[in-house]
Coordinates of N, CA and C in Angstrom, one line a residue:
M1 N -1.9 17.5 -7.9 CA -0.8 15.9 -7.8 C -0.1 16.0 -8.1
I2 N 0.2 16.7 -7.1 CA 1.9 16.9 -7.6 C 2.9 16.5 -5.9
M3 N 3.9 15.2 -6.5 CA 4.9 14.3 -5.4 C 5.8 15.4 -4.9
H4 N 6.1 15.9 -5.7 CA 7.4 16.8 -5.4 C 8.9 15.5 -5.6
N5 N 8.5 14.2 -6.1 CA 9.7 13.8 -6.2 C 9.6 12.6 -7.7
D6 N 10.1 11.1 -8.0 CA 10.1 11.3 -9.2 C 8.6 10.3 -9.5
W7 N 7.9 10.2 -8.2 CA 6.6 10.1 -9.3 C 6.1 10.7 -9.4
D8 N 6.3 12.2 -9.8 CA 5.4 12.7 -10.5 C 5.5 12.6 -12.5
Q9 N 6.4 12.4 -12.7 CA 6.5 12.2 -14.3 C 5.3 11.3 -14.6
L10 N 5.0 9.5 -13.7 CA 3.7 9.4 -14.5 C 2.3 10.0 -13.7
F11 N 2.0 10.9 -12.7 CA 1.1 11.2 -12.2 C 0.9 12.2 -13.6
D12 N 2.4 12.7 -13.8 CA 1.5 13.7 -15.1 C 1.2 12.9 -16.6
Q13 N 1.1 11.8 -17.3 CA 1.0 10.7 -17.6 C -0.8 10.8 -18.0
E14 N -0.8 10.0 -16.5 CA -2.0 9.9 -16.2 C -3.5 10.8 -15.9
I15 N -2.8 11.6 -16.0 CA -3.9 13.1 -15.5 C -4.5 13.3 -16.8
Q16 N -3.9 13.4 -17.6 CA -4.3 13.2 -19.0 C -5.5 12.8 -19.6
K17 N -5.4 11.3 -18.9 CA -6.0 10.2 -19.8 C -7.7 10.5 -19.4
D18 N -8.6 10.0 -19.6 CA -9.7 10.0 -19.5 C -10.7 9.1 -18.2
Y19 N -9.7 7.8 -18.0 CA -10.7 7.2 -16.5 C -10.6 8.1 -15.5
L20 N -9.3 8.8 -15.6 CA -8.7 9.7 -14.4 C -9.3 11.1 -14.4
L21 N -10.0 11.9 -15.8 CA -10.9 12.2 -15.2 C -11.9 11.8 -15.0
N22 N -12.8 11.3 -15.0 CA -13.6 10.5 -14.5 C -13.6 10.1 -13.0
L23 N -12.5 9.9 -12.8 CA -12.5 9.9 -11.5 C -12.5 10.7 -10.9
R24 N -12.0 12.0 -11.0 CA -11.7 13.6 -10.0 C -13.2 13.8 -10.2
Y25 N -13.5 13.5 -11.0 CA -15.2 14.1 -11.4 C -16.2 13.0 -10.3
F26 N -16.0 12.0 -9.9 CA -16.6 11.0 -8.8 C -16.2 11.3 -7.8
L27 N -15.4 11.8 -7.6 CA -14.3 12.1 -6.3 C -15.2 13.6 -6.3
A28 N -14.8 14.0 -6.6 CA -14.9 15.7 -6.6 C -17.0 15.7 -6.0
K29 N -17.5 14.9 -6.0 CA -18.8 15.2 -6.2 C -18.9 13.8 -4.4
E30 N -18.5 12.9 -4.4 CA -18.5 12.1 -3.5 C -17.4 13.0 -2.1
Y31 N -16.7 13.5 -2.2 CA -16.1 14.8 -1.6 C -17.0 15.8 -0.6
K32 N -18.2 15.8 -1.7 CA -19.3 16.8 -1.2 C -20.0 16.8 -0.3
T33 N -20.8 15.4 -0.9 CA -21.4 15.0 -0.6 C -21.8 13.6 0.6
K34 N -20.5 13.4 0.7 CA -20.6 11.8 1.6 C -19.1 12.2 2.7
N35 N -19.3 11.4 3.3 CA -18.0 10.6 4.5 C -16.8 10.6 3.3
I36 N -15.9 10.3 3.2 CA -14.7 9.7 2.2 C -13.7 9.8 2.8
Y37 N -13.0 9.0 2.7 CA -11.6 8.8 3.7 C -10.4 8.2 2.5
P38 N -9.2 8.7 3.0 CA -8.7 9.9 3.9 C -9.2 10.9 3.4
A39 N -8.6 11.7 4.0 CA -8.7 13.1 4.0 C -7.8 13.7 2.5
K40 N -8.8 14.6 1.9 CA -8.3 14.5 0.7 C -6.5 15.2 0.5
E41 N -6.1 15.6 1.0 CA -4.9 16.0 1.2 C -3.8 14.7 1.2
N42 N -4.7 13.6 2.4 CA -4.2 12.2 2.2 C -4.5 11.1 1.3
I43 N -4.9 11.4 0.5 CA -5.0 10.0 -1.3 C -3.7 10.4 -1.6
F44 N -2.4 10.7 -1.5 CA -1.2 10.7 -2.6 C -0.3 10.6 -1.0
A45 N -0.5 10.2 0.0 CA 0.5 10.0 0.9 C 1.6 8.8 1.0
A46 N 1.3 7.6 0.6 CA 2.3 7.4 -0.2 C 3.4 7.3 -1.1
F47 N 2.3 7.8 -2.1 CA 3.8 8.6 -2.7 C 5.2 9.9 -2.0
K48 N 4.2 10.4 -1.9 CA 5.0 11.5 -1.4 C 5.7 11.0 0.1
T49 N 5.3 10.3 0.8 CA 6.2 10.0 1.2 C 7.6 8.4 1.6
T50 N 7.0 8.0 -0.3 CA 8.0 7.0 -0.5 C 8.2 7.1 -2.2
S51 N 9.4 7.8 -2.5 CA 9.5 7.9 -3.8 C 9.6 6.6 -4.8
L52 N 10.1 7.1 -5.7 CA 10.0 5.8 -7.5 C 11.2 5.0 -6.7
K53 N 11.9 6.0 -6.7 CA 13.7 5.7 -6.8 C 13.9 4.9 -5.8
D54 N 13.2 5.5 -4.5 CA 13.7 4.4 -2.5 C 12.6 2.9 -2.8
T55 N 11.9 3.0 -3.9 CA 11.4 2.0 -3.5 C 11.7 0.7 -3.2
K56 N 11.6 0.0 -1.6 CA 12.3 -1.6 -2.4 C 11.3 -2.8 -2.2
V57 N 10.4 -2.1 -1.0 CA 9.3 -3.2 -0.7 C 7.4 -2.8 -1.2
V58 N 6.9 -3.0 -1.6 CA 4.9 -3.0 -2.5 C 4.5 -3.3 -0.7
I59 N 4.0 -3.1 -0.3 CA 3.0 -3.7 0.4 C 1.7 -3.4 -0.1
L60 N 0.6 -4.4 -0.8 CA -0.6 -4.0 -1.2 C -1.9 -4.6 -0.7
G61 N -2.7 -3.4 0.1 CA -3.5 -4.1 0.2 C -4.9 -3.4 -0.4
Q62 N -5.8 -3.6 0.2 CA -7.3 -3.6 -0.6 C -8.0 -1.9 -0.8
D63 N -8.5 -1.4 -0.2 CA -8.8 -0.1 0.1 C -8.8 0.7 1.7
P64 N -9.1 2.0 1.9 CA -8.3 2.2 3.2 C -9.3 2.0 4.0
Y65 N -9.2 1.9 5.7 CA -9.7 1.8 6.3 C -11.3 3.0 6.4
H66 N -12.5 2.1 6.6 CA -14.5 2.7 6.7 C -14.2 3.6 7.5
E67 N -13.5 3.0 8.7 CA -14.7 4.1 9.7 C -13.1 5.1 10.0
P68 N -14.0 5.8 11.1 CA -13.6 7.8 11.3 C -12.3 7.4 12.1
N69 N -10.9 8.6 11.6 CA -10.0 9.0 12.4 C -8.5 7.6 12.1
Q70 N -9.0 6.7 10.8 CA -8.1 5.8 11.0 C -7.5 6.0 9.6
A71 N -7.7 6.2 8.0 CA -7.1 6.1 7.1 C -6.8 7.5 7.0
H72 N -5.2 7.4 6.8 CA -4.4 8.3 6.7 C -3.1 8.0 5.5
G73 N -4.2 8.1 4.7 CA -3.2 7.4 2.6 C -1.8 6.0 3.1
L74 N -1.4 5.4 4.0 CA -0.5 4.1 4.0 C -1.4 3.2 4.5
A75 N -1.1 2.4 2.9 CA -1.9 0.7 3.2 C -1.7 -0.1 5.0
F76 N -2.8 -0.5 5.3 CA -2.7 -0.8 6.9 C -2.5 0.0 7.9
S77 N -2.4 1.6 8.1 CA -1.7 2.2 8.4 C -2.5 2.9 9.0
V78 N -2.4 3.4 10.3 CA -3.2 4.3 10.9 C -3.0 5.5 12.1
E79 N -3.4 6.7 12.3 CA -2.7 7.9 12.8 C -2.0 7.3 14.9
Q80 N -1.0 8.0 14.9 CA -0.8 7.6 16.5 C -1.9 7.8 17.2
G81 N -2.1 6.6 17.9 CA -3.2 6.7 18.9 C -4.2 6.6 18.9
V82 N -4.9 6.0 17.1 CA -6.3 5.0 17.0 C -5.9 3.7 17.4
A83 N -7.0 3.1 17.7 CA -6.7 1.8 18.1 C -6.7 0.7 17.1
L84 N -5.4 0.0 17.4 CA -5.0 -0.4 16.3 C -6.5 -1.9 15.5
P85 N -6.5 -1.5 14.2 CA -7.6 -1.9 13.6 C -7.0 -3.6 13.7
R86 N -8.3 -4.9 13.4 CA -7.8 -6.2 14.0 C -6.2 -6.8 12.9
S87 N -6.3 -6.3 11.0 CA -5.6 -6.8 10.0 C -3.8 -6.1 10.5
L88 N -4.4 -5.0 11.2 CA -2.9 -4.6 12.0 C -2.3 -5.1 13.2
I89 N -3.2 -5.7 14.3 CA -2.4 -6.0 15.3 C -2.3 -7.8 14.6
N90 N -3.0 -8.7 13.8 CA -2.1 -9.5 13.0 C -1.0 -9.3 12.9
I91 N -0.8 -8.1 11.9 CA 0.6 -8.2 10.9 C 1.5 -7.9 12.0
Y92 N 0.7 -7.0 13.5 CA 2.2 -7.2 15.0 C 2.1 -8.4 15.5
K93 N 1.3 -9.3 15.6 CA 1.7 -10.8 15.9 C 2.5 -11.5 15.1
E94 N 2.6 -11.1 13.8 CA 3.5 -12.2 12.7 C 5.1 -11.2 13.0
I95 N 4.8 -10.3 12.8 CA 6.4 -9.2 12.9 C 7.2 -10.7 14.1
S96 N 6.3 -10.1 15.7 CA 6.9 -10.6 17.0 C 7.1 -11.8 17.6
S97 N 6.6 -12.9 16.4 CA 6.5 -14.2 16.2 C 7.8 -14.4 15.5
E98 N 8.2 -13.7 14.2 CA 9.6 -14.0 13.6 C 10.2 -13.8 13.4
L99 N 10.0 -12.1 14.1 CA 11.7 -11.2 15.0 C 12.1 -11.7 16.3
N100 N 11.2 -12.3 17.2 CA 10.9 -11.8 18.2 C 11.0 -10.5 19.4
V101 N 10.6 -9.5 18.8 CA 10.5 -8.5 19.2 C 8.9 -7.9 19.6
T102 N 8.5 -7.2 20.5 CA 7.5 -6.4 20.8 C 7.1 -5.1 20.2
M103 N 5.7 -5.1 19.8 CA 5.0 -4.3 18.8 C 4.4 -3.1 19.6
S104 N 4.4 -2.1 19.3 CA 3.5 -1.4 20.6 C 1.9 -1.6 20.1
S105 N 1.5 -1.7 20.9 CA -0.3 -1.8 21.2 C -1.1 -0.2 21.0
T106 N -0.1 0.5 20.9 CA -1.4 1.8 20.9 C -1.0 2.5 19.3
N107 N 0.7 2.5 18.7 CA 0.5 2.7 17.5 C 0.7 1.8 16.3
G108 N 0.1 2.6 15.4 CA -0.3 1.8 14.3 C -0.2 2.6 13.3
N109 N 0.8 3.6 13.3 CA 1.7 4.6 12.3 C 2.6 4.0 11.6
L110 N 2.4 3.8 10.5 CA 3.8 3.2 9.4 C 4.8 4.1 8.9
T111 N 4.2 5.1 9.4 CA 5.2 5.8 8.4 C 6.7 5.6 8.6
K112 N 7.3 4.9 9.3 CA 8.5 4.7 10.0 C 8.8 3.5 8.8
W113 N 7.6 2.5 8.3 CA 8.7 1.9 7.6 C 8.2 3.1 5.7
A114 N 7.5 3.5 5.4 CA 7.5 3.9 4.2 C 8.7 4.8 4.5
K115 N 9.6 5.4 5.0 CA 10.1 6.1 5.2 C 12.0 5.8 5.1
Q116 N 11.6 4.2 4.7 CA 12.4 3.3 4.9 C 12.5 2.0 3.4
G117 N 11.7 3.2 2.4 CA 11.5 2.5 1.3 C 10.4 1.5 1.2
I118 N 9.1 1.0 2.2 CA 8.3 0.3 1.4 C 7.0 1.8 1.3
L119 N 6.7 1.4 0.0 CA 5.5 1.8 -0.4 C 4.3 0.9 -0.3
L120 N 3.4 1.7 0.9 CA 2.1 0.8 1.7 C 0.9 1.4 0.3
L121 N 0.5 0.4 -0.9 CA -0.1 1.2 -1.9 C -1.4 0.2 -1.8
N122 N -3.0 1.0 -1.7 CA -4.1 0.4 -1.5 C -4.2 -0.3 -3.1
T123 N -4.7 -0.9 -3.6 CA -5.4 -0.8 -4.9 C -5.9 -0.5 -5.2
V124 N -7.5 0.5 -4.3 CA -8.2 1.7 -4.5 C -7.7 2.1 -3.4
L125 N -8.0 4.2 -3.8 CA -6.8 4.7 -2.7 C -8.1 5.7 -1.7
T126 N -9.3 5.3 -1.7 CA -10.4 5.7 -1.5 C -11.6 4.9 -0.8
V127 N -12.3 5.5 0.0 CA -13.6 5.2 0.5 C -14.9 5.5 1.2
R128 N -16.1 4.9 0.8 CA -17.0 5.8 1.3 C -17.0 5.4 3.7
K129 N -17.3 6.4 4.4 CA -17.4 6.4 5.5 C -18.7 4.8 5.7
G130 N -17.2 3.5 6.7 CA -18.9 2.5 6.8 C -18.8 1.3 5.5
Q131 N -18.3 1.8 4.8 CA -18.9 0.8 3.5 C -17.5 0.8 2.4
A132 N -16.5 -0.7 3.0 CA -15.9 -1.4 2.4 C -16.1 -2.0 0.9
N133 N -15.3 -1.5 0.7 CA -14.8 -1.1 -1.4 C -16.0 -0.8 -2.3
S134 N -16.7 0.4 -1.4 CA -17.5 1.1 -2.3 C -17.2 2.3 -3.1
H135 N -15.6 2.3 -3.6 CA -14.7 2.9 -4.8 C -14.0 1.8 -5.2
K136 N -14.7 0.7 -5.4 CA -14.1 -0.5 -6.2 C -14.7 -0.2 -7.8
G137 N -13.9 -0.2 -8.6 CA -14.0 -0.2 -9.7 C -15.3 1.3 -10.8
K138 N -13.9 2.0 -9.9 CA -14.8 3.3 -10.6 C -13.1 4.2 -11.0
G139 N -12.4 3.2 -11.4 CA -11.0 3.8 -11.6 C -9.7 3.9 -11.1
W140 N -9.7 3.8 -10.1 CA -8.0 3.5 -9.1 C -7.7 2.3 -9.9
E141 N -8.5 1.0 -9.8 CA -7.6 -0.4 -10.5 C -6.9 0.3 -11.9
T142 N -7.4 0.8 -12.9 CA -6.6 1.5 -13.7 C -5.3 2.3 -12.9
F143 N -5.0 3.3 -12.3 CA -3.8 3.8 -11.7 C -3.3 2.9 -10.8
T144 N -3.8 2.1 -10.0 CA -2.3 1.5 -9.5 C -2.4 0.4 -10.0
D145 N -2.8 0.0 -10.9 CA -1.8 -1.0 -12.4 C -0.7 0.0 -13.1
D146 N -1.2 0.6 -13.4 CA 0.2 1.4 -14.0 C 1.3 1.7 -12.9
V147 N 0.4 2.0 -12.2 CA 1.9 2.0 -10.5 C 3.0 0.9 -10.7
I148 N 1.3 -0.3 -10.2 CA 3.1 -1.3 -10.7 C 3.2 -1.5 -11.9
K149 N 3.5 -1.2 -12.9 CA 3.6 -0.8 -14.0 C 5.1 0.0 -14.4
K150 N 5.0 0.5 -13.0 CA 6.2 1.7 -13.4 C 6.8 1.2 -12.7
L151 N 7.1 0.5 -11.3 CA 8.3 -0.2 -11.0 C 8.5 -1.5 -11.3
N152 N 7.4 -2.2 -11.9 CA 7.8 -3.5 -13.1 C 9.2 -2.8 -13.9
E153 N 9.3 -1.5 -14.4 CA 10.6 -1.8 -15.6 C 11.4 -1.0 -15.0
R154 N 11.1 -0.9 -13.0 CA 13.0 -1.0 -12.7 C 13.9 -1.7 -12.6
E155 N 15.2 -1.8 -13.5 CA 15.9 -2.6 -13.5 C 16.0 -3.1 -12.1
V156 N 16.3 -2.0 -11.2 CA 17.0 -2.2 -9.4 C 15.5 -3.1 -8.6
P157 N 15.5 -4.2 -8.3 CA 14.8 -5.5 -7.8 C 13.7 -4.5 -6.8
V158 N 12.8 -5.4 -7.0 CA 11.8 -4.5 -6.0 C 11.1 -5.7 -5.3
I159 N 10.3 -6.0 -4.7 CA 9.7 -7.0 -3.2 C 8.4 -6.4 -3.8
F160 N 7.5 -7.3 -4.1 CA 6.0 -7.3 -3.8 C 5.2 -8.3 -3.2
V161 N 5.2 -7.8 -1.7 CA 4.1 -7.9 -0.7 C 2.5 -8.4 -1.5
L162 N 2.4 -9.9 -1.9 CA 0.7 -9.9 -1.7 C 0.1 -10.7 -1.1
W163 N -1.1 -9.7 0.2 CA -1.5 -10.3 0.8 C -3.1 -10.9 0.5
G164 N -3.6 -11.9 0.5 CA -5.2 -11.8 -0.1 C -5.2 -11.8 -1.6
N165 N -6.7 -12.0 -1.6 CA -7.2 -11.9 -3.6 C -6.8 -10.6 -3.8
N166 N -7.3 -10.1 -3.6 CA -7.4 -8.2 -4.0 C -5.9 -8.1 -4.7
A167 N -4.6 -8.6 -3.7 CA -3.9 -8.3 -4.2 C -3.2 -8.9 -5.0
K168 N -3.4 -10.4 -5.1 CA -2.5 -11.2 -6.0 C -2.9 -11.4 -7.8
T169 N -4.2 -10.6 -7.6 CA -4.4 -10.0 -8.8 C -3.6 -9.1 -9.4
K170 N -2.9 -8.5 -9.0 CA -1.7 -7.8 -9.6 C 0.0 -8.0 -9.6
E171 N -0.3 -9.7 -9.8 CA 0.3 -10.9 -9.9 C 1.0 -10.0 -11.3
A172 N -0.1 -11.2 -11.9 CA 0.0 -10.6 -13.8 C 0.9 -9.5 -14.3
L173 N 1.0 -8.6 -13.8 CA 1.4 -7.4 -14.3 C 3.5 -7.2 -14.1
I174 N 4.0 -7.9 -13.2 CA 4.9 -7.9 -12.3 C 5.4 -9.6 -13.2
T175 N 6.5 -8.5 -14.8 CA 7.3 -9.6 -15.9 C 8.0 -9.8 -16.0
N176 N 9.3 -8.9 -14.6 CA 10.5 -8.6 -14.9 C 10.4 -10.0 -13.5
K177 N 12.0 -11.0 -14.0 CA 12.3 -11.8 -13.1 C 13.4 -11.4 -12.2
R178 N 13.6 -10.0 -11.9 CA 14.4 -9.3 -11.4 C 13.9 -9.2 -10.1
H179 N 12.4 -9.1 -9.9 CA 11.8 -8.3 -9.1 C 11.2 -9.9 -7.9
Y180 N 10.6 -9.5 -6.9 CA 10.9 -10.7 -5.5 C 8.9 -10.9 -5.8
I181 N 8.4 -12.2 -5.5 CA 6.8 -11.9 -5.2 C 6.8 -12.8 -4.2
L182 N 6.0 -12.1 -2.7 CA 5.3 -12.9 -1.6 C 4.4 -13.0 -1.3
K183 N 3.7 -14.1 -1.2 CA 2.2 -14.3 -1.1 C 2.0 -14.9 -0.2
S184 N 0.2 -14.3 0.6 CA 0.0 -15.1 1.4 C -1.7 -14.9 1.4
P185 N -2.4 -15.3 2.1 CA -3.6 -14.5 2.7 C -3.4 -13.5 3.5
H186 N -4.8 -12.8 3.2 CA -4.7 -11.4 3.6 C -4.2 -11.5 5.6
P187 N -4.1 -11.1 6.1 CA -3.6 -10.3 7.2 C -5.0 -10.2 8.5
S188 N -6.2 -9.8 8.0 CA -7.8 -10.0 8.0 C -8.0 -11.1 9.0
P189 N -8.9 -10.8 10.1 CA -9.2 -12.3 11.3 C -10.0 -12.8 10.3
L190 N -10.2 -12.8 9.9 CA -10.9 -13.7 8.5 C -10.0 -14.3 7.8
S191 N -8.8 -14.4 7.4 CA -8.2 -15.6 6.7 C -6.8 -15.7 7.1
A192 N -6.1 -14.6 8.5 CA -4.7 -15.0 8.7 C -4.5 -16.2 9.2
S193 N -5.5 -17.0 9.8 CA -5.2 -18.1 10.6 C -5.0 -19.3 9.2
Y194 N -4.8 -19.2 8.0 CA -5.1 -19.9 6.6 C -3.6 -19.6 6.0
G195 N -2.9 -19.0 6.3 CA -1.8 -18.9 6.0 C -1.0 -17.6 6.2
F196 N -1.7 -16.6 6.3 CA -1.0 -15.8 7.0 C 0.1 -15.7 8.2
F197 N -0.6 -16.2 9.1 CA -0.3 -16.1 10.1 C 1.3 -17.3 9.6
G198 N 2.4 -17.6 10.0 CA 3.7 -18.3 10.1 C 4.3 -18.0 8.2
N199 N 3.7 -17.4 7.3 CA 3.9 -16.8 6.3 C 5.6 -16.5 5.9
G200 N 6.2 -16.2 7.5 CA 7.9 -15.3 7.3 C 8.0 -14.2 6.6
H201 N 7.2 -13.6 6.4 CA 7.6 -12.4 5.1 C 8.5 -11.6 5.4
F202 N 8.4 -11.3 6.7 CA 9.1 -10.2 7.4 C 10.4 -10.5 7.2
K203 N 10.7 -11.6 8.1 CA 12.2 -12.0 7.6 C 12.8 -12.4 6.0
K204 N 11.7 -12.5 5.6 CA 12.4 -12.7 4.2 C 12.9 -11.2 3.2
I205 N 11.5 -10.5 3.2 CA 12.3 -9.8 3.5 C 13.5 -8.5 3.3
N206 N 13.2 -9.1 4.6 CA 14.8 -8.7 5.2 C 15.9 -9.3 4.6
E207 N 16.3 -10.5 4.7 CA 17.5 -11.5 3.5 C 17.4 -11.3 2.3
I208 N 16.2 -10.6 1.7 CA 16.6 -10.2 0.1 C 17.2 -9.4 -0.1
L209 N 16.7 -8.0 1.0 CA 17.4 -6.7 0.9 C 19.1 -7.0 1.2
I210 N 19.6 -7.8 2.3 CA 20.0 -8.1 2.6 C 21.4 -8.4 1.8
E211 N 20.6 -9.7 1.1 CA 21.5 -10.6 -0.7 C 21.7 -9.6 -1.8
E212 N 20.7 -8.6 -1.7 CA 21.1 -7.7 -2.6 C 21.7 -6.2 -1.8
K213 N 22.4 -6.2 -1.0 CA 23.0 -5.1 -0.2 C 22.4 -3.7 -0.2
K214 N 21.3 -4.2 0.0 CA 20.2 -3.2 0.6 C 19.8 -3.1 2.4
D215 N 19.7 -2.0 2.7 CA 19.5 -2.0 4.1 C 18.7 -2.4 4.7
P216 N 18.2 -3.5 5.6 CA 17.0 -4.9 5.9 C 16.1 -2.9 6.8
I217 N 14.9 -3.4 6.6 CA 13.5 -2.6 7.2 C 13.7 -3.1 9.1
D218 N 13.6 -2.1 9.3 CA 13.7 -2.0 11.1 C 12.3 -2.3 10.9
W219 N 11.0 -3.3 11.0 CA 10.5 -3.2 11.2 C 9.3 -2.6 12.8
T220 N 9.9 -2.3 13.8 CA 9.9 -2.0 14.9 C 8.8 -0.5 15.1
L221 N 8.0 -1.2 16.2 CA 7.1 0.1 16.3 C 6.8 0.6 18.5

């Protein structure tokens, strides 16, 4: 669990705690006996790609995609060449609508966003094949709570993007008034039409970043 950046301090603290030891035992057995996503080496890809000091925006997802070849450690992202999941299709639709740009129909890899300072964080970081939420309640929520708390301590403002009820539960942890919170329904086909479409979040994020004298995000893919 070495990130080679300033997340290592948090990881060093967490690894001493009982809940994470129990989680590691659980995961070791799961990876040996079942199909688990993402691959072990990609579980912490979001932290390796976006350092703590470079994090400008946090987009919170629920848990990884649970079908083969999809999840690679960044929330909502899939490897290039993999068919776009429906939630990501809806995210791209909203970006196109807000910013009047054409998004890729084949590239769902959001590493470009992560490298611009977007921490693409799921509240649970692993999942069994074909079983959404199968690793819920195993300890990941405690870990990601501590990630949010660490970001909350920062004096430099962070934009927290909470889509859906799972993500909105993290709002109580964001107590520093310097930070920004954007909320809406989830981009899932089940809920997107109830307020995700038209939420204006991608435009708002860039407006806030410009106001804070930071580079806006190039969302195009």
